[in-house]
Amino acid sequence: IVLERRKIALIYNEAFKNIENIELPKDNLHSVSNYQSYSILLKKSCPIKRNILMQQLLDVGISTRKGIMLSHKEEAYKNIKYNNLNFSEYLSDYSIILPLYVPMEKDDIDYVIKNVIKLFKNE
């Protein structure tokens, strides 16, 4: 399952590598992702806001999620004071999880790619 998820992630990475307004997930020397999720990060300079992009994808039948959920934003923790969570909040505000599952059909992968690229060409 992990190998299949990684194959899909590599297809996404190759397809999205030239979109200048997003950052793609990257492995490093010490760890590799199992791609439980495939999250893209919109750069702050991106003219498309995250929620608008998510809605535009939903309008063509592609379900997405916010990339990072923050416990300090949940009701149960609202009265606790936190310091310097700016980077976590940035990740939460600018990340999107795209569909990635096993068995994801090639046509579904291509559909996601086509629509993401189309939205960034129209920005």
PDB file of C-alpha atoms in Angstrom:
ATOM      1  CA  ILE A   1       0.000   0.000   0.000  1.00  0.00           C
ATOM      2  CA  VAL A   2       2.802   2.395   0.900  1.00  0.00           C
ATOM      3  CA  LEU A   3       4.592   1.706  -2.389  1.00  0.00           C
ATOM      4  CA  GLU A   4       1.399   2.404  -4.334  1.00  0.00           C
ATOM      5  CA  ARG A   5       0.813   5.637  -2.403  1.00  0.00           C
ATOM      6  CA  ARG A   6       4.394   6.723  -3.090  1.00  0.00           C
ATOM      7  CA  LYS A   7       3.932   6.014  -6.829  1.00  0.00           C
ATOM      8  CA  ILE A   8       0.899   8.297  -6.928  1.00  0.00           C
ATOM      9  CA  ALA A   9       2.765  10.987  -4.981  1.00  0.00           C
ATOM     10  CA  LEU A  10       5.638  10.808  -7.467  1.00  0.00           C
ATOM     11  CA  ILE A  11       3.176  11.250 -10.339  1.00  0.00           C
ATOM     12  CA  TYR A  12       1.716  14.318  -8.593  1.00  0.00           C
ATOM     13  CA  ASN A  13       5.201  15.703  -7.875  1.00  0.00           C
ATOM     14  CA  GLU A  14       6.215  15.368 -11.510  1.00  0.00           C
ATOM     15  CA  ALA A  15       2.972  16.953 -12.739  1.00  0.00           C
ATOM     16  CA  PHE A  16       3.067  19.885 -10.315  1.00  0.00           C
ATOM     17  CA  LYS A  17       6.816  20.579 -10.214  1.00  0.00           C
ATOM     18  CA  ASN A  18       6.571  23.628 -12.502  1.00  0.00           C
ATOM     19  CA  ILE A  19       3.724  25.365 -10.694  1.00  0.00           C
ATOM     20  CA  GLU A  20       5.565  28.262  -9.120  1.00  0.00           C
ATOM     21  CA  ASN A  21       2.964  29.133  -6.476  1.00  0.00           C
ATOM     22  CA  ILE A  22       3.030  25.816  -4.624  1.00  0.00           C
ATOM     23  CA  GLU A  23       5.538  23.846  -2.618  1.00  0.00           C
ATOM     24  CA  LEU A  24       5.460  20.084  -2.939  1.00  0.00           C
ATOM     25  CA  PRO A  25       6.173  17.520  -0.238  1.00  0.00           C
ATOM     26  CA  LYS A  26       9.786  16.371  -0.140  1.00  0.00           C
ATOM     27  CA  ASP A  27      11.567  13.428   1.378  1.00  0.00           C
ATOM     28  CA  ASN A  28      14.925  14.009   3.023  1.00  0.00           C
ATOM     29  CA  LEU A  29      17.992  11.954   3.905  1.00  0.00           C
ATOM     30  CA  HIS A  30      16.599  10.838   7.245  1.00  0.00           C
ATOM     31  CA  SER A  31      12.981  10.090   6.426  1.00  0.00           C
ATOM     32  CA  VAL A  32      10.584   9.281   3.619  1.00  0.00           C
ATOM     33  CA  SER A  33       6.864   9.804   3.617  1.00  0.00           C
ATOM     34  CA  ASN A  34       4.336   7.004   3.476  1.00  0.00           C
ATOM     35  CA  TYR A  35       1.986   9.540   1.852  1.00  0.00           C
ATOM     36  CA  GLN A  36      -0.904   8.897   4.162  1.00  0.00           C
ATOM     37  CA  SER A  37      -1.836  12.302   2.718  1.00  0.00           C
ATOM     38  CA  TYR A  38      -0.570  14.347  -0.199  1.00  0.00           C
ATOM     39  CA  SER A  39      -0.402  17.957   0.876  1.00  0.00           C
ATOM     40  CA  ILE A  40       0.570  20.928  -1.243  1.00  0.00           C
ATOM     41  CA  LEU A  41       1.526  24.237   0.324  1.00  0.00           C
ATOM     42  CA  LEU A  42       0.445  27.455  -1.351  1.00  0.00           C
ATOM     43  CA  LYS A  43       3.089  30.149  -1.222  1.00  0.00           C
ATOM     44  CA  LYS A  44       2.042  33.375   0.459  1.00  0.00           C
ATOM     45  CA  SER A  45       2.364  35.084  -2.922  1.00  0.00           C
ATOM     46  CA  CYS A  46      -0.165  32.709  -4.514  1.00  0.00           C
ATOM     47  CA  PRO A  47      -3.042  34.731  -5.986  1.00  0.00           C
ATOM     48  CA  ILE A  48      -5.509  31.890  -5.343  1.00  0.00           C
ATOM     49  CA  LYS A  49      -6.585  31.654  -1.721  1.00  0.00           C
ATOM     50  CA  ARG A  50      -6.722  28.191  -0.204  1.00  0.00           C
ATOM     51  CA  ASN A  51     -10.467  28.073   0.460  1.00  0.00           C
ATOM     52  CA  ILE A  52     -11.255  29.355  -3.030  1.00  0.00           C
ATOM     53  CA  LEU A  53      -8.983  26.729  -4.586  1.00  0.00           C
ATOM     54  CA  MET A  54     -10.605  24.022  -2.475  1.00  0.00           C
ATOM     55  CA  GLN A  55     -14.078  25.176  -3.574  1.00  0.00           C
ATOM     56  CA  GLN A  56     -13.055  25.324  -7.246  1.00  0.00           C
ATOM     57  CA  LEU A  57     -11.787  21.760  -7.018  1.00  0.00           C
ATOM     58  CA  LEU A  58     -14.959  20.661  -5.245  1.00  0.00           C
ATOM     59  CA  ASP A  59     -16.999  22.305  -8.014  1.00  0.00           C
ATOM     60  CA  VAL A  60     -15.437  19.814 -10.463  1.00  0.00           C
ATOM     61  CA  GLY A  61     -15.903  16.864  -8.115  1.00  0.00           C
ATOM     62  CA  ILE A  62     -12.509  16.805  -6.361  1.00  0.00           C
ATOM     63  CA  SER A  63     -12.750  16.674  -2.595  1.00  0.00           C
ATOM     64  CA  THR A  64      -9.874  18.213  -0.620  1.00  0.00           C
ATOM     65  CA  ARG A  65      -9.131  19.110   3.007  1.00  0.00           C
ATOM     66  CA  LYS A  66      -7.145  21.690   4.883  1.00  0.00           C
ATOM     67  CA  GLY A  67      -3.672  20.263   5.220  1.00  0.00           C
ATOM     68  CA  ILE A  68      -3.011  20.873   8.894  1.00  0.00           C
ATOM     69  CA  MET A  69      -5.467  20.874  11.763  1.00  0.00           C
ATOM     70  CA  LEU A  70      -4.392  22.857  14.817  1.00  0.00           C
ATOM     71  CA  SER A  71      -5.387  21.709  18.278  1.00  0.00           C
ATOM     72  CA  HIS A  72      -5.022  25.215  19.710  1.00  0.00           C
ATOM     73  CA  LYS A  73      -7.779  26.355  17.353  1.00  0.00           C
ATOM     74  CA  GLU A  74     -10.208  23.723  18.626  1.00  0.00           C
ATOM     75  CA  GLU A  75     -12.957  24.674  21.060  1.00  0.00           C
ATOM     76  CA  ALA A  76     -11.541  22.551  23.902  1.00  0.00           C
ATOM     77  CA  TYR A  77      -8.276  24.520  23.875  1.00  0.00           C
ATOM     78  CA  LYS A  78      -9.536  28.038  23.135  1.00  0.00           C
ATOM     79  CA  ASN A  79      -8.730  29.434  26.590  1.00  0.00           C
ATOM     80  CA  ILE A  80      -5.133  28.199  26.698  1.00  0.00           C
ATOM     81  CA  LYS A  81      -2.468  30.735  25.778  1.00  0.00           C
ATOM     82  CA  TYR A  82       0.076  29.581  23.185  1.00  0.00           C
ATOM     83  CA  ASN A  83       3.237  31.356  22.097  1.00  0.00           C
ATOM     84  CA  ASN A  84       4.785  31.555  18.657  1.00  0.00           C
ATOM     85  CA  LEU A  85       2.755  29.129  16.594  1.00  0.00           C
ATOM     86  CA  ASN A  86       3.096  31.284  13.488  1.00  0.00           C
ATOM     87  CA  PHE A  87       4.610  28.556  11.330  1.00  0.00           C
ATOM     88  CA  SER A  88       1.918  26.044  12.331  1.00  0.00           C
ATOM     89  CA  GLU A  89      -0.743  28.625  11.536  1.00  0.00           C
ATOM     90  CA  TYR A  90       0.892  29.353   8.174  1.00  0.00           C
ATOM     91  CA  LEU A  91       0.852  25.635   7.325  1.00  0.00           C
ATOM     92  CA  SER A  92      -2.764  25.400   8.403  1.00  0.00           C
ATOM     93  CA  ASP A  93      -3.853  28.443   6.382  1.00  0.00           C
ATOM     94  CA  TYR A  94      -1.976  27.598   3.175  1.00  0.00           C
ATOM     95  CA  SER A  95      -1.970  23.806   2.835  1.00  0.00           C
ATOM     96  CA  ILE A  96      -4.371  21.541   0.976  1.00  0.00           C
ATOM     97  CA  ILE A  97      -4.606  17.766   0.967  1.00  0.00           C
ATOM     98  CA  LEU A  98      -5.341  16.347  -2.471  1.00  0.00           C
ATOM     99  CA  PRO A  99      -6.907  12.931  -3.080  1.00  0.00           C
ATOM    100  CA  LEU A 100      -4.493  10.024  -2.777  1.00  0.00           C
ATOM    101  CA  TYR A 101      -5.685   6.521  -1.993  1.00  0.00           C
ATOM    102  CA  VAL A 102      -5.161   2.924  -2.977  1.00  0.00           C
ATOM    103  CA  PRO A 103      -6.525   1.821  -5.380  1.00  0.00           C
ATOM    104  CA  MET A 104      -6.703   5.217  -7.102  1.00  0.00           C
ATOM    105  CA  GLU A 105      -7.329   4.766 -10.809  1.00  0.00           C
ATOM    106  CA  LYS A 106      -5.051   6.439 -13.369  1.00  0.00           C
ATOM    107  CA  ASP A 107      -8.043   8.350 -14.766  1.00  0.00           C
ATOM    108  CA  ASP A 108      -8.733   9.795 -11.292  1.00  0.00           C
ATOM    109  CA  ILE A 109      -5.088  10.808 -10.831  1.00  0.00           C
ATOM    110  CA  ASP A 110      -5.071  12.432 -14.269  1.00  0.00           C
ATOM    111  CA  TYR A 111      -8.342  14.246 -13.486  1.00  0.00           C
ATOM    112  CA  VAL A 112      -6.910  15.746 -10.296  1.00  0.00           C
ATOM    113  CA  ILE A 113      -3.723  16.783 -12.099  1.00  0.00           C
ATOM    114  CA  LYS A 114      -5.582  18.293 -15.044  1.00  0.00           C
ATOM    115  CA  ASN A 115      -7.838  20.372 -12.817  1.00  0.00           C
ATOM    116  CA  VAL A 116      -5.128  21.581 -10.439  1.00  0.00           C
ATOM    117  CA  ILE A 117      -2.948  22.667 -13.349  1.00  0.00           C
ATOM    118  CA  LYS A 118      -5.924  24.335 -15.047  1.00  0.00           C
ATOM    119  CA  LEU A 119      -6.709  26.405 -11.948  1.00  0.00           C
ATOM    120  CA  PHE A 120      -3.122  27.582 -11.635  1.00  0.00           C
ATOM    121  CA  LYS A 121      -2.955  28.492 -15.328  1.00  0.00           C
ATOM    122  CA  ASN A 122      -6.041  30.674 -14.799  1.00  0.00           C
ATOM    123  CA  GLU A 123      -4.720  32.454 -11.693  1.00  0.00           C
TER     124      GLU A 123
END
